[in-house]
């Protein structure tokens, strides 16, 4: 390693530094630039002179290391992470935080839900959030409490142009106007309605990822439909379909968007309504559902419906908490698909590949499953004239569509 050019040595150290562990909890990987600087004099000089190695500030570092990071990073933007389970052990860091906000590029506040008084803890951090943060691009508050906490106007009313915003159990003031977002995640410990969501979406046409869990969108109809032409993924969880349906009707989803919906609704009484109860009659505004070429229907224990279109590259996934009878799974599935086709909720004319059966492949019912009548299979294949491949996972035998059509004739 001593023979490596300085530029290459710096690259090697950079790969081994903390920046290489972005997705890993910081407490697991302490600041690796410190031990690397102790290898030899050449490594020490290389490490200490590269400011970007010292741009990460974490409250579980020692006070001396944090101060060293602030000094050695010079004027570069900082990635700040705050994991606070107690106040006393890190009061020095809370006092220091306001002085770093003008350099903050990323700010992540976590673990407040483990405190005895999460609201009291957040109030101690608010003085830092009242400071301007012109460089801030990524902002996360993850509290995980049952009742959401209201966040007042922050950043002295001058909200920076964020790209990444993630709030758990946080409701914010309408005075906080977030613009420029490409990633928005709203999670709530309780089903709290987010009245500002429509306004935020309208102000962020460049949004690429939208994740909503328990954060109900506003039920007030928008004056005009919201266009999100760059949206790649929309993930909605823990929200009733009646609310989700109204919300989706206000958004114009692009064809290439991946739509994921996980519902906690109770299972319908009739088998043929297992899927129709969750799909609206009008899907013209939901491009991810538009003429799928591949369908996957099943789950080890609950109903799921996944589909994709090879031309538009759109995908959708619907997962429910409906516990199915494994013996009648195929009868339920086929009946649901027929009902969807007859109702017009999902156009099946272009489906070329159909997978039926429990996803995972290893789950085989203990008792023999009930085979749908041939007439029911025939109805299904009439609704899928382009079907070329039928795959039935463990628990039932394979039958070719051509054979079923002949049997009906």
Short mmCIF file of C-alpha atoms in Angstrom, two decimals, residues 7 25 27 31 49 71 123 164-165 169-170 179 181 187 189 192 196 201 225 288 318 325 327 364 375 393 407:
data_model
loop_
_atom_site.label_atom_id
_atom_site.label_comp_id
_atom_site.label_asym_id
_atom_site.label_seq_id
_atom_site.Cartn_x
_atom_site.Cartn_y
_atom_site.Cartn_z
CA UNK A 7 -4.62 9.88 -5.12
CA UNK A 25 -26.41 2.04 11.81
CA UNK A 27 -23.06 2.87 16.11
CA UNK A 31 -15.53 6.60 12.51
CA UNK A 49 -5.67 16.29 4.94
CA UNK A 71 -12.39 21.38 12.40
CA UNK A 123 -38.28 20.63 22.49
CA UNK A 164 -35.21 14.06 0.87
CA UNK A 165 -37.84 14.46 3.62
CA UNK A 169 -45.16 10.64 13.90
CA UNK A 170 -44.65 14.28 12.92
CA UNK A 179 -40.08 22.49 -2.28
CA UNK A 181 -38.37 17.21 -3.04
CA UNK A 187 -45.16 7.60 8.64
CA UNK A 189 -47.92 5.84 14.70
CA UNK A 192 -53.37 11.04 11.58
CA UNK A 196 -50.82 19.67 4.01
CA UNK A 201 -47.33 17.43 -3.75
CA UNK A 225 -55.36 16.97 -10.64
CA UNK A 288 -49.81 1.36 -13.30
CA UNK A 318 -51.65 -4.98 -3.71
CA UNK A 325 -58.45 -20.81 2.98
CA UNK A 327 -57.94 -25.44 0.13
CA UNK A 364 -48.01 -26.77 0.22
CA UNK A 375 -66.22 -23.78 -16.93
CA UNK A 393 -47.36 -23.05 -7.78
CA UNK A 407 -62.77 -28.77 -23.13
#
